[in-house]
Coordinates of C-alpha atoms in Angstrom, one line a residue:
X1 CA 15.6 -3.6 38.5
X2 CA 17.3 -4.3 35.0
X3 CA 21.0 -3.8 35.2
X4 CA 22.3 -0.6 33.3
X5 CA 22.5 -0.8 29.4
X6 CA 20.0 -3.6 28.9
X7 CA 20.7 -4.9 25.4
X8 CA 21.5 -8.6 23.6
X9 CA 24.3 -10.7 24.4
X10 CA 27.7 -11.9 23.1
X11 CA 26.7 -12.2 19.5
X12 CA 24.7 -8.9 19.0
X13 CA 28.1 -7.4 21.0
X14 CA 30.1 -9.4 17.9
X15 CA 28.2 -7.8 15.4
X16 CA 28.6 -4.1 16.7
X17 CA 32.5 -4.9 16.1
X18 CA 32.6 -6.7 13.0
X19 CA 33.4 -5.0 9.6
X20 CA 31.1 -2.2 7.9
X21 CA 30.0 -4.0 4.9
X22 CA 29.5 -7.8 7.3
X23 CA 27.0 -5.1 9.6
X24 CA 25.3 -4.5 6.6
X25 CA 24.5 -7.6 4.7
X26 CA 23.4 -9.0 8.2
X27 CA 20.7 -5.9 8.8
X28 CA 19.7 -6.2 5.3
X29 CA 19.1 -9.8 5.9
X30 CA 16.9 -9.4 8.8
X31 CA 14.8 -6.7 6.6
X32 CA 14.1 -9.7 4.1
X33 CA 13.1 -12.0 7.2
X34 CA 10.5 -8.7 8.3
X35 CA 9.7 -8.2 4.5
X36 CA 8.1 -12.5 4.4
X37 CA 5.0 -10.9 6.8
X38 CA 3.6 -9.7 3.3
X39 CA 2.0 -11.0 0.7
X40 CA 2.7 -13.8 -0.7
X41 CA 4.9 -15.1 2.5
X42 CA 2.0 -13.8 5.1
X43 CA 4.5 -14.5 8.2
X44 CA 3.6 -11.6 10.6
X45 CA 5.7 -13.3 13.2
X46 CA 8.5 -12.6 11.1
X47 CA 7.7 -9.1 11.2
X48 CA 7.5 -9.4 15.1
X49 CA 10.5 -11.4 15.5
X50 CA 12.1 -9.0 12.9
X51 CA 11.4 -6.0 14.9
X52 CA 11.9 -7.0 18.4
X53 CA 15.9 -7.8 17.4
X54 CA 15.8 -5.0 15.1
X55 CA 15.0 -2.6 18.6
X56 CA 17.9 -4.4 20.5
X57 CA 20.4 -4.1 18.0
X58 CA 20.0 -0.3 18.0
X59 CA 20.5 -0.3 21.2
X60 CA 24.1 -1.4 20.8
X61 CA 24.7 0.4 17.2
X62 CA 27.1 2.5 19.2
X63 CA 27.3 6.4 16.9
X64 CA 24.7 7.9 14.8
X65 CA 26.6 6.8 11.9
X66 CA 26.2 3.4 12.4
X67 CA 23.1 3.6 13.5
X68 CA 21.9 5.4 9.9
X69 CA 23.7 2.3 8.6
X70 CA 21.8 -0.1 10.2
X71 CA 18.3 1.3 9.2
X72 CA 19.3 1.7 5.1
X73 CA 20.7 -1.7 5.0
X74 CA 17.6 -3.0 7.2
X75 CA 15.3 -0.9 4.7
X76 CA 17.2 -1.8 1.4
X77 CA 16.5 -5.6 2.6
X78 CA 12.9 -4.8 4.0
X79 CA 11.8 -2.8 0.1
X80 CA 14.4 -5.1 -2.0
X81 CA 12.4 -7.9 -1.2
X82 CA 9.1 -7.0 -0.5
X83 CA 9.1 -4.6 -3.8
X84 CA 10.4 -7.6 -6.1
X85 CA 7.4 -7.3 -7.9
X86 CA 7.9 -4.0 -9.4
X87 CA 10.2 -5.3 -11.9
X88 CA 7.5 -6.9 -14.0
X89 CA 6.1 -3.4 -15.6
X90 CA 9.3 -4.1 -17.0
X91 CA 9.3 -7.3 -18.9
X92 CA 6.0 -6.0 -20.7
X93 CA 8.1 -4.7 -23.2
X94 CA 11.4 -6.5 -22.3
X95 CA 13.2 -5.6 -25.2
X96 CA 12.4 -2.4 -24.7
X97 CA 12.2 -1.7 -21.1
X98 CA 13.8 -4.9 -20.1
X99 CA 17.3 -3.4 -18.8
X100 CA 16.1 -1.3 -16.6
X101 CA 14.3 -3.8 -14.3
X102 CA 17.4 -4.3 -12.0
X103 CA 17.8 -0.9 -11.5
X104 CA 14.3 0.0 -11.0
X105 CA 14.2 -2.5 -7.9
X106 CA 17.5 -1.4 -6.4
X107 CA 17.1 2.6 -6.6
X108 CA 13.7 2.1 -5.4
X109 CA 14.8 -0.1 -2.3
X110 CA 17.8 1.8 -1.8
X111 CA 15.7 5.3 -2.1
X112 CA 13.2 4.3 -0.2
X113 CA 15.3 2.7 2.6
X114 CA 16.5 6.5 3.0
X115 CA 14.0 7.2 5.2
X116 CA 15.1 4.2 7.6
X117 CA 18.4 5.3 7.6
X118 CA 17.6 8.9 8.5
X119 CA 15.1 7.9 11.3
X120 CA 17.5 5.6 13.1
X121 CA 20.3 8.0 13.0
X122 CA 17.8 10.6 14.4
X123 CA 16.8 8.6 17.0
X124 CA 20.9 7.6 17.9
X125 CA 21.7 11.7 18.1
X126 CA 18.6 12.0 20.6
X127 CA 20.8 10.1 23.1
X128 CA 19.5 9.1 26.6
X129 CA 19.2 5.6 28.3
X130 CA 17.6 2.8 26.7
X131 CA 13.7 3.4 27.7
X132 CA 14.4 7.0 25.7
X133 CA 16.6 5.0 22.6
X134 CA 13.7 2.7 22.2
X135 CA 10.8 5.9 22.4
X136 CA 13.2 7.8 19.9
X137 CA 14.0 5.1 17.4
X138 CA 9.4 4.1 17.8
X139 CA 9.1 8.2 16.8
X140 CA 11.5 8.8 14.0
X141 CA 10.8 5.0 12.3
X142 CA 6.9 6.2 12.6
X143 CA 7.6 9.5 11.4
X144 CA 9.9 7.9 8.3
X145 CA 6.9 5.6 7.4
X146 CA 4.5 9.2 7.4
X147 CA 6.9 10.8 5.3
X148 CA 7.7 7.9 2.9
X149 CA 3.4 7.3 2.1
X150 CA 3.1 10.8 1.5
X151 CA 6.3 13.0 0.5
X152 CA 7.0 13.1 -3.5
X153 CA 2.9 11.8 -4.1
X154 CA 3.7 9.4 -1.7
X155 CA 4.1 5.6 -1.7
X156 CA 3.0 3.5 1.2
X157 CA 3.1 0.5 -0.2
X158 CA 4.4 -2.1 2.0
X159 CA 3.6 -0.4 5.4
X160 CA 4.1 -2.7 8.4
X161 CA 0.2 -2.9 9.3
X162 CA 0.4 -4.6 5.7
X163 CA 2.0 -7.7 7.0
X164 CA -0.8 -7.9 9.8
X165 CA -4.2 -8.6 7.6
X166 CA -4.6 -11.7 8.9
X167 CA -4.0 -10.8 12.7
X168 CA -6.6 -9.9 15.4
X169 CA -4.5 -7.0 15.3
X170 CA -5.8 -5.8 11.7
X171 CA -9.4 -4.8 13.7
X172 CA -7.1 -1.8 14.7
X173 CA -7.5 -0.1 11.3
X174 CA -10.8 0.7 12.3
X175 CA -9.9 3.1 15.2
X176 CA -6.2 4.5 14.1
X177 CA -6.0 3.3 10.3
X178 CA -3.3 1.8 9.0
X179 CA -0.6 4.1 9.5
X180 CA -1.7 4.0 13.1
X181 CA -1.6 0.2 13.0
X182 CA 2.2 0.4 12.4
X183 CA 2.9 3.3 15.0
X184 CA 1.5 1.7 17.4
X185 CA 3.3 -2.2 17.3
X186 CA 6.5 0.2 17.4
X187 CA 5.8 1.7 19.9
X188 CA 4.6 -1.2 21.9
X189 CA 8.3 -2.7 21.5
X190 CA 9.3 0.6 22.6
X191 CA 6.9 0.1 25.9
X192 CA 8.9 -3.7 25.8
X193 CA 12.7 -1.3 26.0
X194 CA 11.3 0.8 29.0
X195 CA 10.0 -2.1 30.9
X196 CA 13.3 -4.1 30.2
X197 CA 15.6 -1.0 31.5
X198 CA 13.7 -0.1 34.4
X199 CA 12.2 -3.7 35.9
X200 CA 13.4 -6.9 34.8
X201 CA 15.3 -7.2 31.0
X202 CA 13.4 -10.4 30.9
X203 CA 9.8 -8.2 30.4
X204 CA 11.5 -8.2 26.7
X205 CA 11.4 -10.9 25.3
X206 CA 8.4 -12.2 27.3
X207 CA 6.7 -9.3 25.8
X208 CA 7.9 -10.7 22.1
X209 CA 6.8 -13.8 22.8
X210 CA 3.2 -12.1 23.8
X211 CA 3.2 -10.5 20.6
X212 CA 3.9 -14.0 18.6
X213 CA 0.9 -15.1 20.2
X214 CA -1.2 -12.9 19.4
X215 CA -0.1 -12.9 15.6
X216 CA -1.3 -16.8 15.7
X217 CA -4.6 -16.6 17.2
X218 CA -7.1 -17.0 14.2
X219 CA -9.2 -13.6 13.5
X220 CA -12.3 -13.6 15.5
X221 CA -14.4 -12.9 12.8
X222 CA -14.9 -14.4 9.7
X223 CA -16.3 -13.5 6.7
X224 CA -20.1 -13.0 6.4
X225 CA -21.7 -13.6 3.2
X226 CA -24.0 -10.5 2.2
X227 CA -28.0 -10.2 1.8
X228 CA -27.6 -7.0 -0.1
X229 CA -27.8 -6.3 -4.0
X230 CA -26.3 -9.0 -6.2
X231 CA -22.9 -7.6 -8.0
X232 CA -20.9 -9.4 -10.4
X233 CA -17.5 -9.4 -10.7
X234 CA -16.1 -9.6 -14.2
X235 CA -12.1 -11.0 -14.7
X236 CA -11.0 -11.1 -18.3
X237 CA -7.7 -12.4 -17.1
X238 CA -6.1 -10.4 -20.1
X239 CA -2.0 -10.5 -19.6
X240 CA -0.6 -6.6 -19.9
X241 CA 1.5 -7.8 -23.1
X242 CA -1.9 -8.8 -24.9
X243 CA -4.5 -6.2 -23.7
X244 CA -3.6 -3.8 -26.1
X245 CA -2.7 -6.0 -28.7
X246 CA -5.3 -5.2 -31.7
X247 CA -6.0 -9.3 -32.5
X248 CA -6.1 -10.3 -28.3
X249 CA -8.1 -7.2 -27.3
X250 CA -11.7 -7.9 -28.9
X251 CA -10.9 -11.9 -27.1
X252 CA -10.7 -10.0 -23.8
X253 CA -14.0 -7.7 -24.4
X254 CA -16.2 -10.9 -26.3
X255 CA -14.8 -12.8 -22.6
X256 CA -16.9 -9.7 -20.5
X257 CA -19.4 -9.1 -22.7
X258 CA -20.1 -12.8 -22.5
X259 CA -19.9 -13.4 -18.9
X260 CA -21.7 -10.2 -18.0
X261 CA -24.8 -11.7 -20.3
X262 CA -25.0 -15.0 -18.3
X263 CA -27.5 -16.3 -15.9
X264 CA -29.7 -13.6 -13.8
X265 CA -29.6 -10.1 -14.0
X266 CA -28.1 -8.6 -10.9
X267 CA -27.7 -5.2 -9.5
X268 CA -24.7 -4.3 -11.1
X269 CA -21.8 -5.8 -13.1
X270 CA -18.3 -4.1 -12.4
X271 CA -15.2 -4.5 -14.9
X272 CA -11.2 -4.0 -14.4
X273 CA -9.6 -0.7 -15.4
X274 CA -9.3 0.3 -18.6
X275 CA -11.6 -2.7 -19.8
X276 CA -12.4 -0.9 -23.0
X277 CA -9.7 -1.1 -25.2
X278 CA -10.9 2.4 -27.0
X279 CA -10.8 6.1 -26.5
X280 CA -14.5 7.0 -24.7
X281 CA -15.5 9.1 -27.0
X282 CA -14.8 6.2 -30.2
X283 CA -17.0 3.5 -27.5
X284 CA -20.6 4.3 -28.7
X285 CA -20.9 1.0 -30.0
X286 CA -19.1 -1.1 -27.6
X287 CA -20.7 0.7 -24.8
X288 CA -23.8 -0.1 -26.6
X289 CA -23.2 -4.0 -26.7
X290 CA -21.9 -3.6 -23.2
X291 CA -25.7 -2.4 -22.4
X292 CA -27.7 -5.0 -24.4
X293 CA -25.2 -7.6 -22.7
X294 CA -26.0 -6.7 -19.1
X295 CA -29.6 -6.2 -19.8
X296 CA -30.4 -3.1 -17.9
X297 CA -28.2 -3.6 -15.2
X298 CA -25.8 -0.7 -15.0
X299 CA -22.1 -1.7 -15.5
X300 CA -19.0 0.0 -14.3
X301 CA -16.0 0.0 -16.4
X302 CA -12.5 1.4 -16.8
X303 CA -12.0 3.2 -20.1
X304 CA -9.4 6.0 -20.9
X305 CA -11.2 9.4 -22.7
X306 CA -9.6 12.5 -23.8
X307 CA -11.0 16.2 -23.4
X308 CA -8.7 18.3 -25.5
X309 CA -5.2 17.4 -25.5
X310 CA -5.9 16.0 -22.3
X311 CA -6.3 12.0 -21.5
X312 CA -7.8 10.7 -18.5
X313 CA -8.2 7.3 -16.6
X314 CA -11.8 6.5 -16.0
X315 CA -14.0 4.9 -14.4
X316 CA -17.7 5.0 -16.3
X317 CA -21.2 3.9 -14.9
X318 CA -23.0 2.6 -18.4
X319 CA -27.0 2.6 -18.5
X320 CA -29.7 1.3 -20.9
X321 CA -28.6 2.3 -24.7
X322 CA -24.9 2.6 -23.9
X323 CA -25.3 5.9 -22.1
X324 CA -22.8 7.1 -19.6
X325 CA -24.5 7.9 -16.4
X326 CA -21.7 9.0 -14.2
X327 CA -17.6 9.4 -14.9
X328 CA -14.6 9.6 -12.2
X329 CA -11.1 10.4 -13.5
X330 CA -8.6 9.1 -11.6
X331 CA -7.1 11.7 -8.8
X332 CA -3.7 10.2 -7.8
X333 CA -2.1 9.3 -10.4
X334 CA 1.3 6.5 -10.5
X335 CA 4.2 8.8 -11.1
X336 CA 6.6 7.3 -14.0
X337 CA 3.9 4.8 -14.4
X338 CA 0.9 7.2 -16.1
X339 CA 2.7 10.4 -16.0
X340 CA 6.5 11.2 -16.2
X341 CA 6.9 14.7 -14.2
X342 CA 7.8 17.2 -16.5
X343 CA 7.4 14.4 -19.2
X344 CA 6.9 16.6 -22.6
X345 CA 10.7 17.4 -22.0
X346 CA 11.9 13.9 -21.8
X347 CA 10.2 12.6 -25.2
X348 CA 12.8 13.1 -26.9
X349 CA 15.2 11.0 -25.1
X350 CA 12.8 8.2 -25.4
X351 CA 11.7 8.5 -21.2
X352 CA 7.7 7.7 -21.4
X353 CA 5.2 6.5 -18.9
X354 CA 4.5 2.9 -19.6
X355 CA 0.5 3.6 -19.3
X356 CA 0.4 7.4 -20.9
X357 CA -0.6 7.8 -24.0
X358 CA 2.4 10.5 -24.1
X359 CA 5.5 12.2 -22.9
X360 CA 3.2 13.7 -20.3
X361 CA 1.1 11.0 -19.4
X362 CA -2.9 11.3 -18.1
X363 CA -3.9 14.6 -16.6
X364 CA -5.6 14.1 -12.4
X365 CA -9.2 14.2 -12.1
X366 CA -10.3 16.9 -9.9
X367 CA -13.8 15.4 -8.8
X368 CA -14.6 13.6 -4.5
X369 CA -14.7 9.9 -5.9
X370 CA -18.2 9.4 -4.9
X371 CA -20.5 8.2 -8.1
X372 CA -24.4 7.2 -7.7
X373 CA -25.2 3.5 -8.9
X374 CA -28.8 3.0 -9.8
X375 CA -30.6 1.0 -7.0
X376 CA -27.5 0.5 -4.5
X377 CA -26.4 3.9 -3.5
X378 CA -23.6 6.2 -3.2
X379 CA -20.1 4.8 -4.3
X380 CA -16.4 5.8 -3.4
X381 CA -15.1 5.0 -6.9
X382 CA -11.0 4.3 -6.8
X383 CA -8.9 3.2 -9.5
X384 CA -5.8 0.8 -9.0
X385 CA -3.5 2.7 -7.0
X386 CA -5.7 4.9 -5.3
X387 CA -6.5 2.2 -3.0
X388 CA -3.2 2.5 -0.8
X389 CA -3.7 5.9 0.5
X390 CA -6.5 5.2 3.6
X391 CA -6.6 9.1 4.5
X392 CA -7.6 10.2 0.5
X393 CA -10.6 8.1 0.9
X394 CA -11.8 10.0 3.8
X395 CA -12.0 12.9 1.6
X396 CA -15.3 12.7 0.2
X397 CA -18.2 14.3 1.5
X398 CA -21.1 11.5 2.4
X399 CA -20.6 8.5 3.5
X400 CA -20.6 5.8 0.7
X401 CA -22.9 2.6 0.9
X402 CA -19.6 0.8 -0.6
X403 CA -16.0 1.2 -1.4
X404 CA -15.7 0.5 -5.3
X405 CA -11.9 0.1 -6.7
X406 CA -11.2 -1.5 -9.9
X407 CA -7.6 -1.9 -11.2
X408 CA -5.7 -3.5 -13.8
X409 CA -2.8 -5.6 -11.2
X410 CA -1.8 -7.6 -14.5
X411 CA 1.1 -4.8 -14.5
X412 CA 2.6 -6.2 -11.5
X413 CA 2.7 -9.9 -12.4
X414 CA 1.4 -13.4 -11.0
X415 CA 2.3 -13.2 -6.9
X416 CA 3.4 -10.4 -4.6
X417 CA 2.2 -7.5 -6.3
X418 CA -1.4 -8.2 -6.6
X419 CA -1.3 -9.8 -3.5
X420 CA -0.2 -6.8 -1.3
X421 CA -2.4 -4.7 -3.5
X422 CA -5.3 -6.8 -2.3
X423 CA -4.2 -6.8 1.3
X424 CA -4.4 -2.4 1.1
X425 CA -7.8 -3.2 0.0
X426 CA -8.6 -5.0 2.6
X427 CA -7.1 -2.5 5.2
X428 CA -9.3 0.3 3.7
X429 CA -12.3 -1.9 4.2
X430 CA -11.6 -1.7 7.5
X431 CA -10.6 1.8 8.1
X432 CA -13.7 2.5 6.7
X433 CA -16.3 -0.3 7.7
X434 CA -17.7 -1.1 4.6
X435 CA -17.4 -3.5 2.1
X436 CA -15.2 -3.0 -1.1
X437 CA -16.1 -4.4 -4.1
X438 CA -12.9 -5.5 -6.1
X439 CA -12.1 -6.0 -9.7
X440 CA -9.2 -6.7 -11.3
X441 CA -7.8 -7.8 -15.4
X442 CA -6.5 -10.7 -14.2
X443 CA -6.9 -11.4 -10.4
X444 CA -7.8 -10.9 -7.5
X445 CA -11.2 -10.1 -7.7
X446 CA -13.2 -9.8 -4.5
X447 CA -15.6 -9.0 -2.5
X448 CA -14.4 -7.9 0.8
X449 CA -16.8 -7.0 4.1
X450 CA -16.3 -4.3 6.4
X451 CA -13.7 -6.4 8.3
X452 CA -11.8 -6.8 5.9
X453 CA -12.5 -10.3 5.4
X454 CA -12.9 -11.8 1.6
X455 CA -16.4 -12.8 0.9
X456 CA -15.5 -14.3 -2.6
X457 CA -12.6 -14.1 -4.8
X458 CA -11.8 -15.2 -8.6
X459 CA -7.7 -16.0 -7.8
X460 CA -5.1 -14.9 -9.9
X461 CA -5.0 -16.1 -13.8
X462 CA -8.7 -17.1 -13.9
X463 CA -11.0 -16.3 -16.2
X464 CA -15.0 -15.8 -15.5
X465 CA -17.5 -14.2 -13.6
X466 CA -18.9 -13.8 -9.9
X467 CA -21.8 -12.9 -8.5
X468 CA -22.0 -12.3 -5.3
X469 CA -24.2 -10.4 -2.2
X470 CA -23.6 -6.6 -1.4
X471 CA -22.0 -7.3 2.4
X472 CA -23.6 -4.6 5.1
X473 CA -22.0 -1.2 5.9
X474 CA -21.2 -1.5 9.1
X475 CA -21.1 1.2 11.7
X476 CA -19.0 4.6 11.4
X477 CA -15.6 3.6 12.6
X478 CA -13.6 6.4 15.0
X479 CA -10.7 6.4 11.6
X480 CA -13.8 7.2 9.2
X481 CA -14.4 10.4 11.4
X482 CA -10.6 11.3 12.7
X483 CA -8.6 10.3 10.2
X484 CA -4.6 10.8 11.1
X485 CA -4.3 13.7 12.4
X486 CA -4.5 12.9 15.8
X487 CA -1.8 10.4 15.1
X488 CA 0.2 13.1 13.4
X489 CA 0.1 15.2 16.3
X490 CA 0.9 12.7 18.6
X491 CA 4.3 12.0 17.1
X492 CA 4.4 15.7 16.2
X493 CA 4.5 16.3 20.1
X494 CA 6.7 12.8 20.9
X495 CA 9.9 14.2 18.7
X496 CA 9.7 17.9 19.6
X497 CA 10.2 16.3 23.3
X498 CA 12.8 14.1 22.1
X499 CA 14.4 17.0 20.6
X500 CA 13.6 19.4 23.7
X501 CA 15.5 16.7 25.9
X502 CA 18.4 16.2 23.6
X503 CA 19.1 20.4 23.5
X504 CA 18.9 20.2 27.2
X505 CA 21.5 17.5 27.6
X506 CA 23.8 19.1 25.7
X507 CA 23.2 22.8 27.5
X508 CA 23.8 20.7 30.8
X509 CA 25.0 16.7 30.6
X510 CA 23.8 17.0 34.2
X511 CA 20.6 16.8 33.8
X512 CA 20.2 13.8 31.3
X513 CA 19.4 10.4 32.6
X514 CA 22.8 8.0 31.9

């Protein structure tokens, strides 16, 4: 058996006794070491090696106090780092907007890193011996993660499943999603703490080391090229500080209209968000060229229209003669990126969104997301950030023949953003077994197969076109069908326990485990 208090050694025991503030720059630097598993770093051992000392040192955080410590300072590192990229929306405008990069990335790391703090200080005031620490700390992290993709609309970005894409372990997705992904690797470390307390404390770090190897195997499946319907994939590569720009924008539509008019004529040509740089109902003649050019294939395109003082983001299916055959507003919209809550009132003090057309920004769609495209089938259409919320594309009501999202990543410059942006695609691929056909302004398009593999990609900052084949949709997966709420439940049931434990201890001490 494990000798009581399993835990670290001399220098974790240093650490629990050094100043406040040297605690904290040291959690905050592991969170940057977990934050290089994503995009563009794509070290999931980091994020293994990250967690597994992440779980010992709470075990010898000492007070609930410190413990809440430890899990900001981990999360401010974690989100300050992995969330660089969220500065560049910023620097569109810089003289404009440019000051309030810096604090952007801080009050967003610092805000989000909340929810750590609050889940490891949970999980310290639950008490109990190591095996019911590391259960505790597995429970409230997962239930922080819940709470941080969906409270205030939600942002899941940078979720721990993220920063295992390129793992056998992403197959996963397909059976608990992504959010299940990440519950379960905690709670695995928290099997590791159990083991360690009650057998040998070397199952611990053998168990670590299983996990590292597992991260390195290579996928078992690669990607498959497609016998389905040709689509092409059109990237204008238009930077955000030109697009609207009245002498760069007809550049970036002659670029489209040219590449969609090349070669054969396949199934259907897709564009990026907002592609048109007009109003929809002003686009009769564009969306006329945009016809002739793709020669009666149907082309999807992003386009902003208005319907009474309201403006929407769209997504439009264009047929023979420039007619729109089928139009999806976009649903979940980026708060103080397309709309400023209450944003009317905070005109006059110069607060806008940086995509609205106003104080109040685009209004939400209300339709399912599923559009018909002539000759393929039934689409789930998604617009930019749509595409990180795995349990709002379960809500339509067929199955699709393809995931369709098309997004304009330019606004999150050259590296991170759009990479971790394409790695979420790639997850809901997965969740969903079926391909997802990609398109970005300036990179990365793709087409991605039901495995989440990448078929075919134009990289970031290139210019031209793709064509490539329509991968299969492969079989229903359980996620498709369940979604989270067993998941939910689960953890639900996991921290009332906790909690049910922790009353008793401190109705009778007696009872409790040491």
């Amino acid at each position: 058996m494990a000798e009581t208090g399993f835990g670290p050694g001399q220098v974790s025991g240093w650490l629990m006794q050094a100043h406040w503030a040297i605690r904290g720059v040291v959690f905050a630097l592991l969170g940057m070491g977990m934050a290089t598993a994503l995009a563009p770093f794509d070290q999931p051992v980091a994020l293994i090696v990250g967690l597994g000392i992440a779980f010992v040192l709470f075990l010898r955080v000492g007070t609930s106090r410190r413990a809440t410590w430890m899990g900001w300072a981990l999360g401010t590192g974690y989100f300050g780092l992995g969330l660089r990229w969220i500065v560049n929306p910023f620097y569109v405008d810089a003289a404009k907007d440019g000051w309030m990069a810096p604090f952007a990335l801080i009050l967003l790391a610092a805000g989000l890193a909340l929810f750590w703090g609050v889940a490891f200080g949970f999980a310290r005031w639950l008490g109990g011996g190591a095996g019911r620490q590391g259960l505790a700390l597995a429970v409230g992290w997962s239930l922080a993660e819940l709470a941080r993709a969906h409270l205030f609309t939600g942002f899941p970005w940078a979720g721990f499943a993220q920063g295992l894409i390129d793992t056998p372990a992403a197959w996963l997705a397909s059976y608990l999603g992504a959010d299940g992904l990440a519950v379960g690797l905690l709670l695995v470390f928290a099997l590791f703490v159990w083991l360690a307390d009650r057998v040998t404390a070397l199952i611990y770090p053998l168990g670590v080391a299983g996990l590292i190897g597992v991260a390195l195997l290579p996928q078992s499946e690669a990607a498959t090229p497609g016998d389905g319907p040709m689509i092409r994939l059109v990237q204008p590569n238009a930077p955000q500080n030109e697009k609207w720009d009245p002498d760069r924008a007809p550049v970036f539509l002659d670029r489209m209209l040219r590449a969609t008019g090349a070669g054969a004529v396949p199934a259907l040509v897709v564009w990026p968000e907002t592609a048109i740089p007009y109003l929809l109902e002003y686009a009769d003649p564009v969306l006329a060229e945009v016809a002739d050019a793709a020669r009666g294939a149907p082309v999807v395109l992003g386009i902003n229209r208005r319907d009474g003082p309201r403006f929407y983001n769209t997504l439009a299916v264009v047929g023979r003669g420039g007619l729109v055959q089928s139009l999806y507003d976009k649903v979940h919209l980026v708060p103080f990126g397309e709309y400023i809550p209450y944003g009317d009132w905070l005109v006059p003090f110069g607060i806008t969104a940086f995509a609205a057309s106003q104080g109040g920004g685009f209004t939400a769609g209300e339709t399912s997301g599923l559009i018909n495209l002539p000759g393929i089938g039934k689409a789930r259409a998604l617009i930019c950030y749509e595409g990180i919320f795995g349990a709002e594309v379960n809500v339509v009501t067929e199955r699709p023949r393809l995931l369709l999202l098309i997004t304009n990543d330019a606004w999150f410059g050259p590296d991170a953003g759009p990479l971790q942006h394409l790695a979420q695609a790639r997850l809901r691929a997965i969740e969903q077994g079926l391909p997802m056909v990609r398109v970005a302004n300036t990179g990365v398009s793709a087409m991605i197969d039901g495995q989440g593999a990448v078929v075919a990609s134009l990289g970031m900052g290139q210019t031209g076109a793709l064509d490539v084949a329509l991968p299969a949709a492969l079989p229903v997966t359980i996620y498709s069908r369940i979604g989270d709420w067993p998941l939910r439940l689960l953890l639900a049931v996991a921290a009332l326990n906790l909690i049910a434990g922790r009353v008793r201890k401190s109705v009778d001490p007696a009872t409790s485990r040491p």
